[in-house]
Structures are given as structure tokens and as C-alpha cells.
């Protein structure tokens, strides 16, 4: 109850309402769990609007596990677990339309890939502009350029003998939004001598379920991925995406689960092929899942520093969530846009040649309004790596 976390909370900064900050939300959760408070729409709305960015948790002197508190509270609300007279509201993420979107598109890599092929067709026949204009929030969140869909069968042949094998987790966006990063990851890992095991059966990491009140489904998805990646010949399981890494690391795996930029940044320079210089100025956006969950604020910069001549500018606003936060970007569009605005201003003033982010949700949210693509850092490395 000290309140040290409150000024660090992005949603509190927007509304200045104690109930939209961590201390207020903890009090609401406590009131619900003790039966002193009813789950009214107002109470649930304050709990819903939390981004789970965990800025509060990272500054708390008492090490309060806020992330676990909010996940458990949403799950209890979704399950009507609180023993109290009025059970009149549940988290927004449990509404039928969001559950449908999560279950059938956003957490289904292949379905998302098929939707992507359709969007690329619209782009080809010059109808995508119309869709962006009149297609509602979903269409507004599309990046300026749609990457080519990733096809599992067309992995390029490695150019050098491979001595170790790693698993590659590509997430639900791996065939669509994040396909360029998947191709770049395979290229760079192969160039470093790693064979890449890319099981087509891999499923969603469960992040949207974990933070949307469905802890059981999240745990089942993690267990399914553990089964799929249970290969004793893997030296590591590499994850593209900081948010997915945080979710998968909740479990113990047969091999270490490591986020891609961290894995690559830690490979000593002498083991890298010669990288061609790139004199671009690149702005670095750091996702909350990278800084607060993985506690790793340096790997993107350390990785990109391997490219000769590159100029790197970490964003001054990296201490604040961009507002994407998984499904939040769709469920709370005004909040998401308000939190993105200072970052866009900063980027417009900087005018960098490129922008990178190690999480596809943040990258897409920024790019959709910036009018410039936001790449995964590995894409820049691949471009400098043996003609990648
Ligand atoms: S997780 Fe982020 S949005 Fe939620 S209470 Fe903490 S600082 Fe605020
Ligand atoms: S969560 Fe931590 S920092 Fe925030 S009010 Fe409680 S004790 Fe203080």
C-alpha cells in the first residue's frame, strides 16, 4: 500500500484514477476475494484495463507479485469463483466475440495464415486500402506492408555444415504478421551453424488465455508445446517474441527456453560470420515483456551492435507500455492509441531509418500508425549476414 508503483503505471497516468493503478486494483482484488465488493461492471472495468505490463511489479520494494494477482483475479471472475452476492460482470476478454477471435484466429497460426493470404490477395487487387479505411479496428491495426506468408515446406537449404540443433518457436503470428522474422531467424541460426527444428504442430504459447482469465487453457497449451518440443537432441528452444518467451518460461523444459535476441546476442563475436556494415540509424523499442518479464533490457542493442557501422537509438519512452498488450489493442482501442501517441511523436522527431521491436504485437501497433515498418532485430542481422 506504499504507492511507489502508482506513478509508474501507464493506465493511472491516463486517468489519474487510483482504481486504474496497481494499488487500487490490488484493493479491488482484495475486496472481491474477501466478499466485501461485488463484481460490478465498474469494478471489472478497472481490472480489465490493466495492460499486465508489470511496470508496477518491477519497482515494488515489497516484491508484490502483481502479475500473478491480476491473472488470478481475472480467472476467478471468469469462473464466478468469488463468494459474494452479485456476480454480474466478467472480464471483457471472456465476451463471446473476443473468445471467438482468440480461439479461432488469433491463437491459431494456420487460420491466421489463411486470413493473411486473403489479405495479401486484397492487397494485390488494390482493395486493401479500402479495407483499412472501412474495415474497423482490426483493419486499422494492420502494418503498412503485409509480409509474404511463411511456408513450412520452403525453408532455404543451409549454406554451411550444421553442428548443433535448436528448436524454433514462432508463435501464432509466425506464418503471417511475423513471417519475415521467422525467415530471418532460420537464416541467421543456419549461418551460425545451428540446424533448426521447426515443428509444424507447435501451438499458441497461451499468453492471451493466461491474461484473459483462462489459466487452464493456457496451461494446456504450454503442456502441448512441451510435448511437441520434447526432443533430447535440442540444445535450446529459441522463441521469436518476448511475450511468448515469458509465457513458455513458466514451465520447465527439457532444454533451456531462450528468447531469440538474447540467444544470438550471447554468441561470442568470434563465432559469427563476417557481417556487412549497415550505416542506418535504428530506433529501438523495448517491449514490457522484454524489460519487465524477461528482465532483459540489453539484448536487442547487444545483438544489433554486432552489425558494423549501425547507429542505435533506444527510445526515451521505453519505460512505458506502448498500449498493444495482446488483445488490449483491440478491446481498448482508445487507451492503446493514447499510450502509443508519445512514442509516435518521439519517432517522428527522431526520423530513424529503421525501427525495431522484439515483440510482434508492439511492432504492429506502432507500425500501423507510423506508416513505416517496425522490424524484428533479427531481420537487420539477416540482411547483413552473408547476403541474407
Ligand atoms: S501491470 Fe501495468 S497497467 Fe497494470 S497496474 Fe501494473 S503498471 Fe498499471
Ligand atoms: S504493489 Fe508494491 S509498490 Fe505498489 S503499493 Fe503495493 S507495496 Fe507499494
GROMACS .gro file of C-alpha atoms and ligand atoms in nm:
model
  404
    1UNK     CA    1   0.000   0.000   0.000
    2UNK     CA    2   0.305   0.234  -0.013
    3UNK     CA    3   0.204   0.369  -0.356
    4UNK     CA    4   0.556   0.372  -0.503
    5UNK     CA    5   0.426   0.181  -0.806
    6UNK     CA    6   0.140   0.419  -0.883
    7UNK     CA    7   0.324   0.688  -1.086
    8UNK     CA    8   0.487   0.414  -1.295
    9UNK     CA    9   0.151   0.280  -1.412
   10UNK     CA   10   0.056   0.385  -1.768
   11UNK     CA   11  -0.319   0.347  -1.715
   12UNK     CA   12  -0.309   0.555  -1.397
   13UNK     CA   13  -0.116   0.821  -1.592
   14UNK     CA   14  -0.403   0.838  -1.842
   15UNK     CA   15  -0.692   0.870  -1.598
   16UNK     CA   16  -0.534   0.978  -1.264
   17UNK     CA   17  -0.788   0.743  -1.104
   18UNK     CA   18  -0.650   0.535  -0.815
   19UNK     CA   19  -0.866   0.243  -0.929
   20UNK     CA   20  -0.681   0.243  -1.264
   21UNK     CA   21  -0.345   0.196  -1.091
   22UNK     CA   22  -0.183  -0.109  -0.928
   23UNK     CA   23  -0.256  -0.019  -0.567
   24UNK     CA   24  -0.621   0.043  -0.647
   25UNK     CA   25  -0.652  -0.276  -0.848
   26UNK     CA   26  -0.495  -0.479  -0.567
   27UNK     CA   27  -0.751  -0.327  -0.328
   28UNK     CA   28  -1.032  -0.420  -0.569
   29UNK     CA   29  -0.900  -0.776  -0.597
   30UNK     CA   30  -0.878  -0.799  -0.219
   31UNK     CA   31  -1.232  -0.666  -0.177
   32UNK     CA   32  -1.364  -0.921  -0.426
   33UNK     CA   33  -1.176  -1.211  -0.269
   34UNK     CA   34  -1.299  -1.119   0.080
   35UNK     CA   35  -1.657  -1.083  -0.041
   36UNK     CA   36  -1.671  -0.713   0.056
   37UNK     CA   37  -1.708  -0.599  -0.303
   38UNK     CA   38  -1.941  -0.705  -0.581
   39UNK     CA   39  -1.813  -0.769  -0.934
   40UNK     CA   40  -1.997  -0.475  -1.082
   41UNK     CA   41  -1.919  -0.360  -1.438
   42UNK     CA   42  -1.724  -0.062  -1.293
   43UNK     CA   43  -1.505  -0.281  -1.071
   44UNK     CA   44  -1.436  -0.526  -1.354
   45UNK     CA   45  -1.361  -0.241  -1.598
   46UNK     CA   46  -1.083  -0.111  -1.371
   47UNK     CA   47  -0.933  -0.461  -1.351
   48UNK     CA   48  -0.979  -0.519  -1.726
   49UNK     CA   49  -0.798  -0.206  -1.836
   50UNK     CA   50  -0.470  -0.323  -1.676
   51UNK     CA   51  -0.217  -0.398  -1.951
   52UNK     CA   52  -0.027  -0.657  -1.743
   53UNK     CA   53   0.284  -0.458  -1.838
   54UNK     CA   54   0.421  -0.519  -1.487
   55UNK     CA   55   0.587  -0.179  -1.460
   56UNK     CA   56   0.440  -0.173  -1.108
   57UNK     CA   57   0.590  -0.508  -1.015
   58UNK     CA   58   0.937  -0.407  -1.131
   59UNK     CA   59   0.951  -0.108  -0.891
   60UNK     CA   60   0.772  -0.259  -0.591
   61UNK     CA   61   1.006  -0.261  -0.286
   62UNK     CA   62   0.799  -0.537  -0.125
   63UNK     CA   63   0.821  -0.759  -0.435
   64UNK     CA   64   0.444  -0.789  -0.463
   65UNK     CA   65   0.370  -1.032  -0.749
   66UNK     CA   66   0.117  -0.807  -0.920
   67UNK     CA   67   0.115  -1.004  -1.248
   68UNK     CA   68   0.006  -1.321  -1.068
   69UNK     CA   69  -0.258  -1.127  -0.871
   70UNK     CA   70  -0.425  -0.977  -1.179
   71UNK     CA   71  -0.416  -1.305  -1.377
   72UNK     CA   72  -0.569  -1.496  -1.085
   73UNK     CA   73  -0.833  -1.227  -1.025
   74UNK     CA   74  -0.945  -1.229  -1.388
   75UNK     CA   75  -0.958  -1.609  -1.386
   76UNK     CA   76  -1.167  -1.607  -1.065
   77UNK     CA   77  -1.404  -1.350  -1.218
   78UNK     CA   78  -1.434  -1.556  -1.536
   79UNK     CA   79  -1.513  -1.868  -1.330
   80UNK     CA   80  -1.756  -1.685  -1.096
   81UNK     CA   81  -1.535  -1.804  -0.809
   82UNK     CA   82  -1.585  -1.514  -0.572
   83UNK     CA   83  -1.831  -1.596  -0.296
   84UNK     CA   84  -2.040  -1.281  -0.295
   85UNK     CA   85  -2.400  -1.196  -0.372
   86UNK     CA   86  -2.370  -1.020  -0.707
   87UNK     CA   87  -2.196  -1.195  -0.993
   88UNK     CA   88  -2.288  -0.952  -1.259
   89UNK     CA   89  -1.978  -0.884  -1.463
   90UNK     CA   90  -1.692  -1.088  -1.604
   91UNK     CA   91  -1.369  -0.977  -1.778
   92UNK     CA   92  -1.409  -0.826  -2.124
   93UNK     CA   93  -1.182  -1.095  -2.271
   94UNK     CA   94  -1.447  -1.354  -2.179
   95UNK     CA   95  -1.710  -1.189  -2.402
   96UNK     CA   96  -1.820  -1.418  -2.683
   97UNK     CA   97  -1.667  -1.213  -2.970
   98UNK     CA   98  -1.322  -1.191  -2.807
   99UNK     CA   99  -1.326  -1.557  -2.709
  100UNK     CA  100  -1.421  -1.648  -3.067
  101UNK     CA  101  -1.146  -1.429  -3.217
  102UNK     CA  102  -0.889  -1.570  -2.976
  103UNK     CA  103  -0.996  -1.932  -3.018
  104UNK     CA  104  -1.041  -1.938  -3.397
  105UNK     CA  105  -0.800  -1.679  -3.544
  106UNK     CA  106  -0.550  -1.509  -3.315
  107UNK     CA  107  -0.428  -1.823  -3.137
  108UNK     CA  108  -0.446  -2.045  -3.447
  109UNK     CA  109  -0.133  -1.999  -3.655
  110UNK     CA  110  -0.269  -2.175  -3.963
  111UNK     CA  111  -0.605  -1.994  -3.960
  112UNK     CA  112  -0.423  -1.665  -3.914
  113UNK     CA  113  -0.201  -1.765  -4.208
  114UNK     CA  114  -0.505  -1.833  -4.428
  115UNK     CA  115  -0.657  -1.494  -4.334
  116UNK     CA  116  -0.319  -1.345  -4.421
  117UNK     CA  117  -0.319  -1.500  -4.768
  118UNK     CA  118  -0.663  -1.347  -4.823
  119UNK     CA  119  -0.542  -1.003  -4.709
  120UNK     CA  120  -0.245  -1.027  -4.944
  121UNK     CA  121  -0.486  -1.111  -5.227
  122UNK     CA  122  -0.687  -0.796  -5.142
  123UNK     CA  123  -0.360  -0.603  -5.147
  124UNK     CA  124  -0.279  -0.744  -5.492
  125UNK     CA  125  -0.613  -0.635  -5.638
  126UNK     CA  126  -0.580  -0.290  -5.471
  127UNK     CA  127  -0.865  -0.338  -5.225
  128UNK     CA  128  -0.660  -0.334  -4.907
  129UNK     CA  129  -0.670   0.047  -4.885
  130UNK     CA  130  -1.049   0.035  -4.880
  131UNK     CA  131  -1.040  -0.235  -4.613
  132UNK     CA  132  -0.803  -0.029  -4.399
  133UNK     CA  133  -1.039   0.266  -4.428
  134UNK     CA  134  -1.369   0.093  -4.362
  135UNK     CA  135  -1.268  -0.238  -4.202
  136UNK     CA  136  -1.290  -0.124  -3.840
  137UNK     CA  137  -1.035  -0.166  -3.565
  138UNK     CA  138  -0.889  -0.493  -3.694
  139UNK     CA  139  -0.808  -0.336  -4.031
  140UNK     CA  140  -0.662  -0.027  -3.864
  141UNK     CA  141  -0.412  -0.241  -3.677
  142UNK     CA  142  -0.257  -0.386  -3.995
  143UNK     CA  143   0.103  -0.281  -4.068
  144UNK     CA  144   0.173  -0.064  -4.377
  145UNK     CA  145   0.319  -0.359  -4.575
  146UNK     CA  146   0.199  -0.718  -4.546
  147UNK     CA  147   0.488  -0.968  -4.544
  148UNK     CA  148   0.472  -1.282  -4.758
  149UNK     CA  149   0.322  -1.577  -4.572
  150UNK     CA  150   0.577  -1.822  -4.428
  151UNK     CA  151   0.555  -2.171  -4.580
  152UNK     CA  152   0.695  -2.456  -4.374
  153UNK     CA  153   0.791  -2.652  -4.685
  154UNK     CA  154   1.012  -2.380  -4.836
  155UNK     CA  155   1.286  -2.349  -4.576
  156UNK     CA  156   1.608  -2.247  -4.752
  157UNK     CA  157   1.892  -2.502  -4.752
  158UNK     CA  158   2.171  -2.413  -4.506
  159UNK     CA  159   2.497  -2.294  -4.664
  160UNK     CA  160   2.736  -2.444  -4.409
  161UNK     CA  161   2.755  -2.769  -4.208
  162UNK     CA  162   2.534  -2.758  -3.901
  163UNK     CA  163   2.680  -2.879  -3.574
  164UNK     CA  164   2.404  -2.819  -3.317
  165UNK     CA  165   2.026  -2.830  -3.326
  166UNK     CA  166   1.781  -2.581  -3.174
  167UNK     CA  167   1.402  -2.579  -3.166
  168UNK     CA  168   1.231  -2.268  -3.302
  169UNK     CA  169   0.901  -2.143  -3.156
  170UNK     CA  170   0.741  -1.897  -3.398
  171UNK     CA  171   0.413  -1.810  -3.226
  172UNK     CA  172   0.065  -1.763  -3.374
  173UNK     CA  173   0.185  -1.481  -3.600
  174UNK     CA  174   0.473  -1.684  -3.746
  175UNK     CA  175   0.300  -1.760  -4.077
  176UNK     CA  176   0.154  -1.412  -4.115
  177UNK     CA  177   0.248  -1.086  -3.941
  178UNK     CA  178   0.587  -1.212  -3.822
  179UNK     CA  179   0.687  -1.427  -4.121
  180UNK     CA  180   0.986  -1.206  -4.216
  181UNK     CA  181   1.131  -1.259  -3.867
  182UNK     CA  182   1.085  -1.636  -3.898
  183UNK     CA  183   1.272  -1.650  -4.230
  184UNK     CA  184   1.545  -1.421  -4.090
  185UNK     CA  185   1.581  -1.635  -3.775
  186UNK     CA  186   1.630  -1.955  -3.974
  187UNK     CA  187   1.883  -1.781  -4.199
  188UNK     CA  188   2.089  -1.643  -3.908
  189UNK     CA  189   2.074  -1.961  -3.700
  190UNK     CA  190   2.186  -2.168  -4.000
  191UNK     CA  191   2.468  -1.918  -4.070
  192UNK     CA  192   2.586  -1.972  -3.711
  193UNK     CA  193   2.588  -2.349  -3.758
  194UNK     CA  194   2.257  -2.440  -3.592
  195UNK     CA  195   2.012  -2.682  -3.752
  196UNK     CA  196   1.659  -2.553  -3.688
  197UNK     CA  197   1.387  -2.791  -3.571
  198UNK     CA  198   1.057  -2.621  -3.660
  199UNK     CA  199   0.765  -2.847  -3.567
  200UNK     CA  200   0.454  -2.761  -3.764
  201UNK     CA  201   0.235  -2.891  -3.481
  202UNK     CA  202   0.351  -2.622  -3.232
  203UNK     CA  203   0.059  -2.431  -3.082
  204UNK     CA  204  -0.010  -2.091  -2.921
  205UNK     CA  205   0.205  -2.004  -2.615
  206UNK     CA  206  -0.115  -1.929  -2.421
  207UNK     CA  207  -0.040  -1.565  -2.333
  208UNK     CA  208  -0.381  -1.433  -2.439
  209UNK     CA  209  -0.550  -1.708  -2.237
  210UNK     CA  210  -0.329  -1.653  -1.931
  211UNK     CA  211  -0.407  -1.280  -1.915
  212UNK     CA  212  -0.768  -1.317  -2.031
  213UNK     CA  213  -0.898  -1.531  -1.744
  214UNK     CA  214  -0.841  -1.880  -1.888
  215UNK     CA  215  -0.549  -2.018  -1.688
  216UNK     CA  216  -0.648  -2.380  -1.754
  217UNK     CA  217  -0.632  -2.344  -2.132
  218UNK     CA  218  -0.304  -2.152  -2.104
  219UNK     CA  219  -0.150  -2.438  -1.902
  220UNK     CA  220  -0.282  -2.696  -2.151
  221UNK     CA  221  -0.124  -2.508  -2.443
  222UNK     CA  222   0.211  -2.490  -2.265
  223UNK     CA  223   0.193  -2.864  -2.190
  224UNK     CA  224   0.114  -2.937  -2.555
  225UNK     CA  225   0.417  -2.735  -2.667
  226UNK     CA  226   0.636  -2.915  -2.413
  227UNK     CA  227   0.528  -3.246  -2.568
  228UNK     CA  228   0.589  -3.119  -2.922
  229UNK     CA  229   0.938  -2.986  -2.842
  230UNK     CA  230   1.042  -3.290  -2.633
  231UNK     CA  231   1.350  -3.375  -2.841
  232UNK     CA  232   1.664  -3.469  -2.642
  233UNK     CA  233   1.891  -3.361  -2.931
  234UNK     CA  234   1.790  -2.991  -2.893
  235UNK     CA  235   2.047  -2.769  -2.721
  236UNK     CA  236   1.790  -2.492  -2.672
  237UNK     CA  237   1.438  -2.389  -2.768
  238UNK     CA  238   1.458  -2.045  -2.925
  239UNK     CA  239   1.149  -1.826  -2.912
  240UNK     CA  240   1.074  -1.543  -3.155
  241UNK     CA  241   0.886  -1.290  -2.947
  242UNK     CA  242   0.944  -1.167  -2.595
  243UNK     CA  243   0.583  -1.213  -2.480
  244UNK     CA  244   0.571  -1.578  -2.593
  245UNK     CA  245   0.905  -1.642  -2.418
  246UNK     CA  246   0.770  -1.514  -2.088
  247UNK     CA  247   0.472  -1.747  -2.112
  248UNK     CA  248   0.669  -2.056  -2.212
  249UNK     CA  249   0.925  -1.998  -1.936
  250UNK     CA  250   0.652  -2.061  -1.678
  251UNK     CA  251   0.732  -2.430  -1.729
  252UNK     CA  252   1.048  -2.639  -1.700
  253UNK     CA  253   1.150  -2.781  -2.037
  254UNK     CA  254   1.396  -3.049  -2.150
  255UNK     CA  255   1.620  -2.776  -2.296
  256UNK     CA  256   1.651  -2.410  -2.196
  257UNK     CA  257   1.383  -2.181  -2.345
  258UNK     CA  258   1.560  -1.866  -2.464
  259UNK     CA  259   1.432  -1.553  -2.634
  260UNK     CA  260   1.589  -1.505  -2.979
  261UNK     CA  261   1.775  -1.174  -2.930
  262UNK     CA  262   1.921  -1.296  -2.602
  263UNK     CA  263   2.037  -1.624  -2.758
  264UNK     CA  264   2.201  -1.450  -3.055
  265UNK     CA  265   2.349  -1.161  -2.854
  266UNK     CA  266   2.523  -1.408  -2.623
  267UNK     CA  267   2.702  -1.590  -2.908
  268UNK     CA  268   3.062  -1.462  -2.896
  269UNK     CA  269   3.171  -1.238  -3.186
  270UNK     CA  270   3.441  -1.484  -3.299
  271UNK     CA  271   3.172  -1.745  -3.379
  272UNK     CA  272   2.980  -1.510  -3.610
  273UNK     CA  273   3.032  -1.490  -3.985
  274UNK     CA  274   3.153  -1.152  -4.111
  275UNK     CA  275   2.855  -0.913  -4.112
  276UNK     CA  276   2.833  -0.647  -4.382
  277UNK     CA  277   2.814  -0.289  -4.247
  278UNK     CA  278   2.483  -0.107  -4.227
  279UNK     CA  279   2.510   0.266  -4.155
  280UNK     CA  280   2.138   0.308  -4.081
  281UNK     CA  281   2.012   0.487  -3.770
  282UNK     CA  282   1.780   0.243  -3.596
  283UNK     CA  283   1.541   0.326  -3.311
  284UNK     CA  284   1.495   0.050  -3.053
  285UNK     CA  285   1.155  -0.006  -2.893
  286UNK     CA  286   1.170  -0.231  -2.587
  287UNK     CA  287   0.855  -0.434  -2.513
  288UNK     CA  288   0.745  -0.460  -2.148
  289UNK     CA  289   0.765  -0.838  -2.181
  290UNK     CA  290   1.135  -0.798  -2.258
  291UNK     CA  291   1.224  -0.547  -1.984
  292UNK     CA  292   0.983  -0.645  -1.703
  293UNK     CA  293   0.911  -1.015  -1.758
  294UNK     CA  294   1.239  -1.140  -1.907
  295UNK     CA  295   1.435  -0.868  -1.721
  296UNK     CA  296   1.645  -0.818  -2.030
  297UNK     CA  297   1.677  -0.460  -2.148
  298UNK     CA  298   2.008  -0.501  -2.332
  299UNK     CA  299   1.995  -0.798  -2.572
  300UNK     CA  300   1.843  -0.613  -2.870
  301UNK     CA  301   2.113  -0.348  -2.854
  302UNK     CA  302   2.392  -0.601  -2.790
  303UNK     CA  303   2.276  -0.806  -3.088
  304UNK     CA  304   2.247  -0.513  -3.328
  305UNK     CA  305   2.591  -0.382  -3.221
  306UNK     CA  306   2.735  -0.684  -3.400
  307UNK     CA  307   2.646  -0.508  -3.728
  308UNK     CA  308   2.934  -0.276  -3.822
  309UNK     CA  309   2.854   0.098  -3.858
  310UNK     CA  310   2.496   0.076  -3.729
  311UNK     CA  311   2.370   0.365  -3.514
  312UNK     CA  312   2.128   0.269  -3.239
  313UNK     CA  313   1.889   0.495  -3.051
  314UNK     CA  314   1.685   0.335  -2.770
  315UNK     CA  315   1.355   0.524  -2.733
  316UNK     CA  316   1.338   0.754  -2.429
  317UNK     CA  317   0.979   0.632  -2.380
  318UNK     CA  318   1.085   0.267  -2.340
  319UNK     CA  319   0.987   0.282  -1.973
  320UNK     CA  320   0.616   0.300  -2.071
  321UNK     CA  321   0.396   0.035  -2.233
  322UNK     CA  322   0.301   0.114  -2.597
  323UNK     CA  323  -0.056   0.001  -2.528
  324UNK     CA  324  -0.059  -0.307  -2.753
  325UNK     CA  325  -0.071  -0.564  -2.470
  326UNK     CA  326  -0.210  -0.862  -2.664
  327UNK     CA  327  -0.587  -0.835  -2.712
  328UNK     CA  328  -0.592  -0.491  -2.542
  329UNK     CA  329  -0.510  -0.319  -2.868
  330UNK     CA  330  -0.847  -0.442  -2.998
  331UNK     CA  331  -1.052  -0.439  -2.677
  332UNK     CA  332  -0.940  -0.094  -2.556
  333UNK     CA  333  -0.854   0.100  -2.874
  334UNK     CA  334  -0.864   0.447  -2.718
  335UNK     CA  335  -0.633   0.350  -2.434
  336UNK     CA  336  -0.397   0.172  -2.678
  337UNK     CA  337  -0.382   0.473  -2.910
  338UNK     CA  338  -0.329   0.721  -2.624
  339UNK     CA  339  -0.035   0.518  -2.491
  340UNK     CA  340   0.116   0.487  -2.838
  341UNK     CA  341   0.095   0.860  -2.912
  342UNK     CA  342   0.412   0.973  -2.723
  343UNK     CA  343   0.615   0.702  -2.891
  344UNK     CA  344   0.496   0.813  -3.235
  345UNK     CA  345   0.588   1.173  -3.151
  346UNK     CA  346   0.933   1.062  -3.042
  347UNK     CA  347   0.984   0.855  -3.358
  348UNK     CA  348   0.863   1.136  -3.582
  349UNK     CA  349   1.114   1.372  -3.419
  350UNK     CA  350   1.397   1.118  -3.445
  351UNK     CA  351   1.325   1.024  -3.810
  352UNK     CA  352   1.525   0.699  -3.789
  353UNK     CA  353   1.597   0.490  -4.099
  354UNK     CA  354   1.452   0.188  -3.920
  355UNK     CA  355   1.263   0.089  -3.606
  356UNK     CA  356   1.291  -0.246  -3.429
  357UNK     CA  357   1.097  -0.427  -3.159
  358UNK     CA  358   1.140  -0.787  -3.041
  359UNK     CA  359   0.766  -0.835  -2.992
  360UNK     CA  360   0.529  -0.852  -3.288
  361UNK     CA  361   0.229  -0.710  -3.102
  362UNK     CA  362   0.415  -0.387  -3.017
  363UNK     CA  363   0.577  -0.375  -3.363
  364UNK     CA  364   0.242  -0.398  -3.540
  365UNK     CA  365   0.073  -0.147  -3.311
  366UNK     CA  366   0.350   0.109  -3.373
  367UNK     CA  367   0.382   0.041  -3.748
  368UNK     CA  368   0.009   0.067  -3.819
  369UNK     CA  369   0.013   0.439  -3.736
  370UNK     CA  370   0.377   0.523  -3.802
  371UNK     CA  371   0.344   0.439  -4.172
  372UNK     CA  372   0.687   0.272  -4.155
  373UNK     CA  373   0.756  -0.094  -4.092
  374UNK     CA  374   0.884  -0.197  -3.748
  375UNK     CA  375   1.111  -0.497  -3.783
  376UNK     CA  376   1.232  -0.768  -3.551
  377UNK     CA  377   1.604  -0.704  -3.479
  378UNK     CA  378   1.694  -1.040  -3.634
  379UNK     CA  379   1.575  -0.910  -3.973
  380UNK     CA  380   1.851  -0.647  -3.974
  381UNK     CA  381   2.107  -0.906  -3.869
  382UNK     CA  382   1.994  -1.138  -4.151
  383UNK     CA  383   2.031  -0.857  -4.405
  384UNK     CA  384   2.396  -0.818  -4.301
  385UNK     CA  385   2.462  -1.190  -4.274
  386UNK     CA  386   2.609  -1.345  -4.591
  387UNK     CA  387   2.373  -1.165  -4.825
  388UNK     CA  388   2.063  -1.253  -4.621
  389LIG     S1  389   0.059  -0.411  -1.486
  389LIG    FE1  390   0.095  -0.210  -1.587
  389LIG     S2  391  -0.110  -0.130  -1.631
  389LIG    FE2  392  -0.135  -0.297  -1.482
  389LIG     S3  393  -0.137  -0.196  -1.281
  389LIG    FE3  394   0.076  -0.258  -1.321
  389LIG     S4  395   0.173  -0.079  -1.418
  389LIG    FE4  396  -0.051  -0.049  -1.428
  390LIG     S1  397   0.233  -0.311  -0.508
  390LIG    FE1  398   0.429  -0.267  -0.406
  390LIG     S2  399   0.483  -0.059  -0.472
  390LIG    FE2  400   0.264  -0.087  -0.519
  390LIG     S3  401   0.156  -0.008  -0.340
  390LIG    FE3  402   0.184  -0.228  -0.302
  390LIG     S4  403   0.377  -0.246  -0.188
  390LIG    FE4  404   0.373  -0.038  -0.277
   0.00000   0.00000   0.00000
